[in-house]
Coordinates of C-alpha atoms and ligand atoms in Angstrom, one line a residue:
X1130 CA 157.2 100.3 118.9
X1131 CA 157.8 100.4 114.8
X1132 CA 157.7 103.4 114.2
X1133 CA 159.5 104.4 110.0
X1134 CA 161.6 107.0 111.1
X1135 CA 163.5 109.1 108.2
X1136 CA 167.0 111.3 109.7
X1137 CA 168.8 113.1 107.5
X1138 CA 172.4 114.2 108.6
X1139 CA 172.5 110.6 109.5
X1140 CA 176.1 110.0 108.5
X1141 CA 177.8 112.1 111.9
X1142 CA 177.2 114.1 115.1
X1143 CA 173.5 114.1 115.7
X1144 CA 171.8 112.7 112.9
X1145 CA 173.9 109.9 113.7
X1146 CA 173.3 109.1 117.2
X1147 CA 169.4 110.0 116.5
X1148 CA 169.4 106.6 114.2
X1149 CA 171.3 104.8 117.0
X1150 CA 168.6 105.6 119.6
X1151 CA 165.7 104.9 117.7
X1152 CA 167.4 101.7 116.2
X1153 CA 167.8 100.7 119.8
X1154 CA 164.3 101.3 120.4
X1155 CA 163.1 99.2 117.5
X1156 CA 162.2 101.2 115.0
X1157 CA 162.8 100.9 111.2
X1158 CA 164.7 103.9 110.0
X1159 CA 166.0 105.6 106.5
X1160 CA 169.1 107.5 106.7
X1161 CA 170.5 110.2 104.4
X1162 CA 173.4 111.9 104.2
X1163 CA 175.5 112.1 101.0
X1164 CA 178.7 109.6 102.3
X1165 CA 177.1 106.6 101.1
X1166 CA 180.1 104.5 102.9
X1167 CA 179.3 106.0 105.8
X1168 CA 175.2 105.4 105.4
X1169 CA 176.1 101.5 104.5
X1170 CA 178.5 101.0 107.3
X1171 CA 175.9 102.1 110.2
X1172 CA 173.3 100.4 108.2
X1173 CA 175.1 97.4 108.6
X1174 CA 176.1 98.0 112.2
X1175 CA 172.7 98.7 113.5
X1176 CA 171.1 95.6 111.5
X1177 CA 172.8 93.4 113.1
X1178 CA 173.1 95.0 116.9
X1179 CA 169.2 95.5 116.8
X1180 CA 168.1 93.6 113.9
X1181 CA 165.9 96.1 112.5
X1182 CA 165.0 97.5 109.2
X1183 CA 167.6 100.5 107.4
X1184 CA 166.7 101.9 104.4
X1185 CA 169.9 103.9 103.1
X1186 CA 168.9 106.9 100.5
X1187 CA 172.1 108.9 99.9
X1188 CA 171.0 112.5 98.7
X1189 CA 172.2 115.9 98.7
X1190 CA 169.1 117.9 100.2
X1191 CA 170.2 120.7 98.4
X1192 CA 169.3 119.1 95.4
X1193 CA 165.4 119.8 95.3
X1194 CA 164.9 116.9 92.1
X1195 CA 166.9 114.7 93.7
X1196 CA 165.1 115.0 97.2
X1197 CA 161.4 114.7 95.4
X1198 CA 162.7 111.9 93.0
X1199 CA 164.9 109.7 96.3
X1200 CA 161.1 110.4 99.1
X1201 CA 158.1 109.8 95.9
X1202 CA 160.3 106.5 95.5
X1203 CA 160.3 105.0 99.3
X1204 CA 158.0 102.0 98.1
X1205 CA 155.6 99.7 100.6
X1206 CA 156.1 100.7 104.5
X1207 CA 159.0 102.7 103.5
X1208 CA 156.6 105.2 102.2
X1209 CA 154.9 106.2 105.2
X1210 CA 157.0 107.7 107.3
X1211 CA 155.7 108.5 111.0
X1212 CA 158.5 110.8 112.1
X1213 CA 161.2 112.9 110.2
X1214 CA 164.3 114.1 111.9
X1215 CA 165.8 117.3 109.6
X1216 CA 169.5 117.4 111.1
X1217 CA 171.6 118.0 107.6
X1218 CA 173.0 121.1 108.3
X1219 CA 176.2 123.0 108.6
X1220 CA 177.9 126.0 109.2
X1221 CA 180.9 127.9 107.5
X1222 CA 183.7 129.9 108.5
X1223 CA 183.0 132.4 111.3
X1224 CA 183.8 135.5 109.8
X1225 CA 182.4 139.3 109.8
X1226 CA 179.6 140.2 108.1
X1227 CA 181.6 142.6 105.3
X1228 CA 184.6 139.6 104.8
X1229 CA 182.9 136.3 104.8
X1230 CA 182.7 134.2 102.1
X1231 CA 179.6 134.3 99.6
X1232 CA 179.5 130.4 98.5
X1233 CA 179.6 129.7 102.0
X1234 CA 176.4 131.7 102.8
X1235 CA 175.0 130.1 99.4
X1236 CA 175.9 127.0 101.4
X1237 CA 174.4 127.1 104.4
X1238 CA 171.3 129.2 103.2
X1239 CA 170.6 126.0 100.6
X1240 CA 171.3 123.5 103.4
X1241 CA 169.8 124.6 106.4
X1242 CA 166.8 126.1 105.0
X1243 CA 166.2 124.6 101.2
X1244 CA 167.0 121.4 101.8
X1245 CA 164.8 121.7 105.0
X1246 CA 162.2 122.9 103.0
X1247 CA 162.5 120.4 100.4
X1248 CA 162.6 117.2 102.8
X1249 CA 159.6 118.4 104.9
X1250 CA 157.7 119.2 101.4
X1251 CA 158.0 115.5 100.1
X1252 CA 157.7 113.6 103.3
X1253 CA 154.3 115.6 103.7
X1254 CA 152.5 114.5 100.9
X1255 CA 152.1 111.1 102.7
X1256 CA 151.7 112.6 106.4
X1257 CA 148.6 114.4 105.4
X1258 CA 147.1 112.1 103.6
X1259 CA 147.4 110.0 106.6
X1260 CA 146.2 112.7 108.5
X1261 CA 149.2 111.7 111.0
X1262 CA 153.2 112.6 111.6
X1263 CA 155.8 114.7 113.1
X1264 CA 158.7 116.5 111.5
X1265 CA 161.3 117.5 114.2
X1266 CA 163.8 120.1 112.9
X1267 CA 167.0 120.6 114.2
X1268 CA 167.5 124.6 114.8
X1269 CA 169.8 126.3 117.4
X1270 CA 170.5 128.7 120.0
X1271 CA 172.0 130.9 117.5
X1272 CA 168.6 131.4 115.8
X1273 CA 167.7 132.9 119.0
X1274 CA 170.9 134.6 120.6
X1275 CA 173.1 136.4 117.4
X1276 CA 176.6 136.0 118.2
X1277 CA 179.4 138.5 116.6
X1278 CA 180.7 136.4 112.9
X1279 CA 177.8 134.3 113.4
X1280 CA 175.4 136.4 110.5
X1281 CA 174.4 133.9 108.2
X1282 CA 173.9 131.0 110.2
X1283 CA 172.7 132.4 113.1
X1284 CA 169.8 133.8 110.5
X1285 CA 169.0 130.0 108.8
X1286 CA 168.5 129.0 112.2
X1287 CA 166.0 132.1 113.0
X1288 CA 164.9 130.6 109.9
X1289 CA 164.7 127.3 110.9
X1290 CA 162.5 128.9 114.2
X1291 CA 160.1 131.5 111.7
X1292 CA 159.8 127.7 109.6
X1293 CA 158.6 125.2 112.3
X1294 CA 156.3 127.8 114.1
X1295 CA 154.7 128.4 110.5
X1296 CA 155.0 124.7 109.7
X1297 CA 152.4 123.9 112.8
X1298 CA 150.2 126.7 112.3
X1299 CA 149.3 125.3 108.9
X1300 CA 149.7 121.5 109.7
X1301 CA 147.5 121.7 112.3
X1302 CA 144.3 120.6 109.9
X1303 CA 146.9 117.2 109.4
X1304 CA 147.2 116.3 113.1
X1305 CA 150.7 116.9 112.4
X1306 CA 153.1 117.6 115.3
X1307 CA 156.2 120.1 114.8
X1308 CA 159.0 120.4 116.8
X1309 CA 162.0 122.8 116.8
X1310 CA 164.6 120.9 119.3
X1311 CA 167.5 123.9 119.4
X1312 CA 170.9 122.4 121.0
X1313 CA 173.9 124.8 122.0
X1314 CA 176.9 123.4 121.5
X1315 CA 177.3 119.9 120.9
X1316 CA 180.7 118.0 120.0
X1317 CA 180.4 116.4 117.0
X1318 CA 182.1 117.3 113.9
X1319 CA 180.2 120.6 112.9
X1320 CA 183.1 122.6 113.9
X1321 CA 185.7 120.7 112.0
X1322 CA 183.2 121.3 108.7
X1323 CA 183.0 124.9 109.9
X1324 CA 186.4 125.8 110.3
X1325 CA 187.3 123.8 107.2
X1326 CA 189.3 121.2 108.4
X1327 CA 191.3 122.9 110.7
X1328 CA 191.6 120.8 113.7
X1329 CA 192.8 123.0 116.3
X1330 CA 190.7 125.9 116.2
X1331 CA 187.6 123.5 116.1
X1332 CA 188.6 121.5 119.0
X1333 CA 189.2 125.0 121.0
X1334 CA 185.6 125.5 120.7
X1335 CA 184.5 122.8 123.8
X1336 CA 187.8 124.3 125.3
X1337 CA 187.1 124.5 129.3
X1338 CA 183.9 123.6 129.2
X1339 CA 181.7 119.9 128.9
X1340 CA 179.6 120.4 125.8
X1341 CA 176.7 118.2 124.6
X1342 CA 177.4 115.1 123.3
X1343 CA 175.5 114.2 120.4
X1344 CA 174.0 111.2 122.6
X1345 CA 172.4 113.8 125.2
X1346 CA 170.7 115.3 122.1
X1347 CA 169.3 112.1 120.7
X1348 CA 167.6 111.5 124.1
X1349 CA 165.5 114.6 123.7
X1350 CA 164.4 114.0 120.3
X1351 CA 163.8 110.5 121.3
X1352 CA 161.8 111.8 124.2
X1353 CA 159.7 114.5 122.3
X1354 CA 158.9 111.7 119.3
X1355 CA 157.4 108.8 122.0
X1356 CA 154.9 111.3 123.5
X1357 CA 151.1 110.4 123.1
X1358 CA 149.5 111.4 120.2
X1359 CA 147.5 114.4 122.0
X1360 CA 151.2 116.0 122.8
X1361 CA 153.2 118.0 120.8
X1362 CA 156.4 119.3 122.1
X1363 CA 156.9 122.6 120.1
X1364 CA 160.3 123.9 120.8
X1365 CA 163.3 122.9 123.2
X1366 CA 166.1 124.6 124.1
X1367 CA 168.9 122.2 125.0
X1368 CA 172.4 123.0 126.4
X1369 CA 175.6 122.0 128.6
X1370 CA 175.3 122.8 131.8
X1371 CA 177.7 125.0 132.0
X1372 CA 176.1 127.6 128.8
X1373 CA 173.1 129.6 129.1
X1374 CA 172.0 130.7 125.9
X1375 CA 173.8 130.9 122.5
X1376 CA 176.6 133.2 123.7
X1377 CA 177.6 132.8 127.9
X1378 CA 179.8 130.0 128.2
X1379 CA 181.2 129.1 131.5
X1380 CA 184.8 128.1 131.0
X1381 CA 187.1 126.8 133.8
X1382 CA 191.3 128.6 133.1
Ligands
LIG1834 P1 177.9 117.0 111.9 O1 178.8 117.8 111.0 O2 178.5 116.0 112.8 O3 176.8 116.3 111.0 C1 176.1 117.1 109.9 C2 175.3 116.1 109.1 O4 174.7 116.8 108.1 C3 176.2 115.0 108.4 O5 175.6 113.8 108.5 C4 176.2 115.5 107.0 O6 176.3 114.4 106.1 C5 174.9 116.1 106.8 N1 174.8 117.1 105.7 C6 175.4 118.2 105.5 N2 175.1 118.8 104.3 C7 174.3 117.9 103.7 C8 173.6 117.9 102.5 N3 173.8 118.9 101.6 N4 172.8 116.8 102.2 C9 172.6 115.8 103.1 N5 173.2 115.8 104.3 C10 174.0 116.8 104.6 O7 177.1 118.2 112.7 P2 176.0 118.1 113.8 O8 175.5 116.7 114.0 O9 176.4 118.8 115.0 O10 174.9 118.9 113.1 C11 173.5 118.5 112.9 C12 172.6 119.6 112.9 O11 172.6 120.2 114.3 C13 172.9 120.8 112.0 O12 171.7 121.3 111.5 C14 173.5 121.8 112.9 O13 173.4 123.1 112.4 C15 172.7 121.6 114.2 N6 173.4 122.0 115.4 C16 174.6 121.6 115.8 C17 175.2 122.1 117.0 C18 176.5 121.7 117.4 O14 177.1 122.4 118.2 N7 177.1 120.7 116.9 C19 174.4 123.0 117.9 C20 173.1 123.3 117.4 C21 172.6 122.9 116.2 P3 177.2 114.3 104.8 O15 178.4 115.2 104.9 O16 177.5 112.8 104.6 O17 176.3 114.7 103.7
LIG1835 C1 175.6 125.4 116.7 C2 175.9 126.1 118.0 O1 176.9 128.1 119.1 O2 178.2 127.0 117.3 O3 174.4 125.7 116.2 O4 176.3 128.4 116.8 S1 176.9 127.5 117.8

């Protein structure tokens, strides 16, 4: 299978091993994320392990210019990309509702829904006039199950859930597959970027407990993007074994 296979978030956690699996599967891939070292050194790592095809494009997706100007310029097979993978996302501080910090809503509001948005929006114009594609967004369990100091990012991922459902309701005229895949918790370094570099409180998080690893996560995207072309996997909700939903955890003392 060659399949062009564009992940952003590709630099760490699950963008990351998302690249890896589908590099070991053959496919040609462009990564984004904005730590250009970082896109240049897994470039480089899975070229040679797989010798496959990496396109590096090193964006902010907040940026909605830069996002239109980096996806119109994908030139020759670059620009018809079969599958997108929207992982660049974050979350800040976990805080109540009436003291969290504004910038960080901006943050995580422009992030996880813009540049969402704005990727899907550009990568499009080539799907439908192909008439073929799948955009697989990475949403959450706390878009589904609010958790106390969770406000503003549980609500971009109810956002990211009100986005793909709407997304495949009007892409259906495109024979364009959507898929929400919505992980619990996964250890990767989204709680280090949440709790702002402070190591200790972000490693307590997968205190107890086995979480996800960003690997287990790849394998279901991986699995809901080789599908045949009559099946469309439209939402999954993927956790450790030992967490049910977005808030019970089972943590051994
Ligand atoms: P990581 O922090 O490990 O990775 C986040 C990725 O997003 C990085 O590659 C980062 O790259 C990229 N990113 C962040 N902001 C931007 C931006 N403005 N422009 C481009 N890229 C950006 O976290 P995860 O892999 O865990 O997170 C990936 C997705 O999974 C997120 O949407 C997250 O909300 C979601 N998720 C995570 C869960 C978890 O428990 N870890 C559970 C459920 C969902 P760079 O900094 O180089 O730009
Ligand atoms: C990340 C999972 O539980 O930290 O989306 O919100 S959680």
């Amino acid at each position: 299978m060659n399949r062009i296979v564009f992940i952003t978030g590709a630099t760490s956690g699950i963008g990351k091993a998302t690249a890896e699996k589908f590099a070991e599967n053959g496919d040609s891939l462009i990564i984004n994320g904005r730590r250009k070292d970082r896109l240049d050194e897994l470039k480089q790592a899975l070229e040679n392990r797989y010798k496959i095809d990496i396109l590096c494009a090193a964006f902010d997706v907040r940026n909605r210019e830069e996002v239109f100007e980096n996806v119109n310029a994908f030139a020759g097979k670059w620009a018809n990309v079969d599958i997108l993978v929207n992982s660049a996302g974050l979350a800040l501080g976990r805080d109540y509702f009436d003291e969290a910090n504004i910038d960080d809503w901006d943050t995580m509001l422009a992030t996880n829904v813009n540049g969402l948005l704005y990727v899907s929006r550009a990568v499009l114009r080539k799907m439908t006039e192909r008439n073929s594609g799948h955009i697989i967004n990475i949403g959450s369990v706390a878009g589904e199950d609010m958790y106390e100091r969770g406000n503003v990012y549980c609500a971009s991922k109810a956002a990211v859930d009100a986005i793909s459902n709407t997304m495949r309701i009007d892409l259906l005229q495109h024979n364009i597959k959507v898929t929400n895949v919505k992980p619990g918790a996964v250890k990767t370094e989204f709680s280090l970027v949440r709790f702002k570099g402070d190591a200790e409180t972000a490693s307590a998080v997968y205190n107890g407990f086995k979480p996800l690893l960003p690997n287990d996560v790849a394998d279901v995207i991986f699995y809901a993007a080789s599908l045949p072309g009559n099946v469309c996997i439209n939402e999954m909700v993927v956790t450790a074994t030992s967490q049910a939903d977005g808030i019970y955890i089972h943590r051994k003392k």
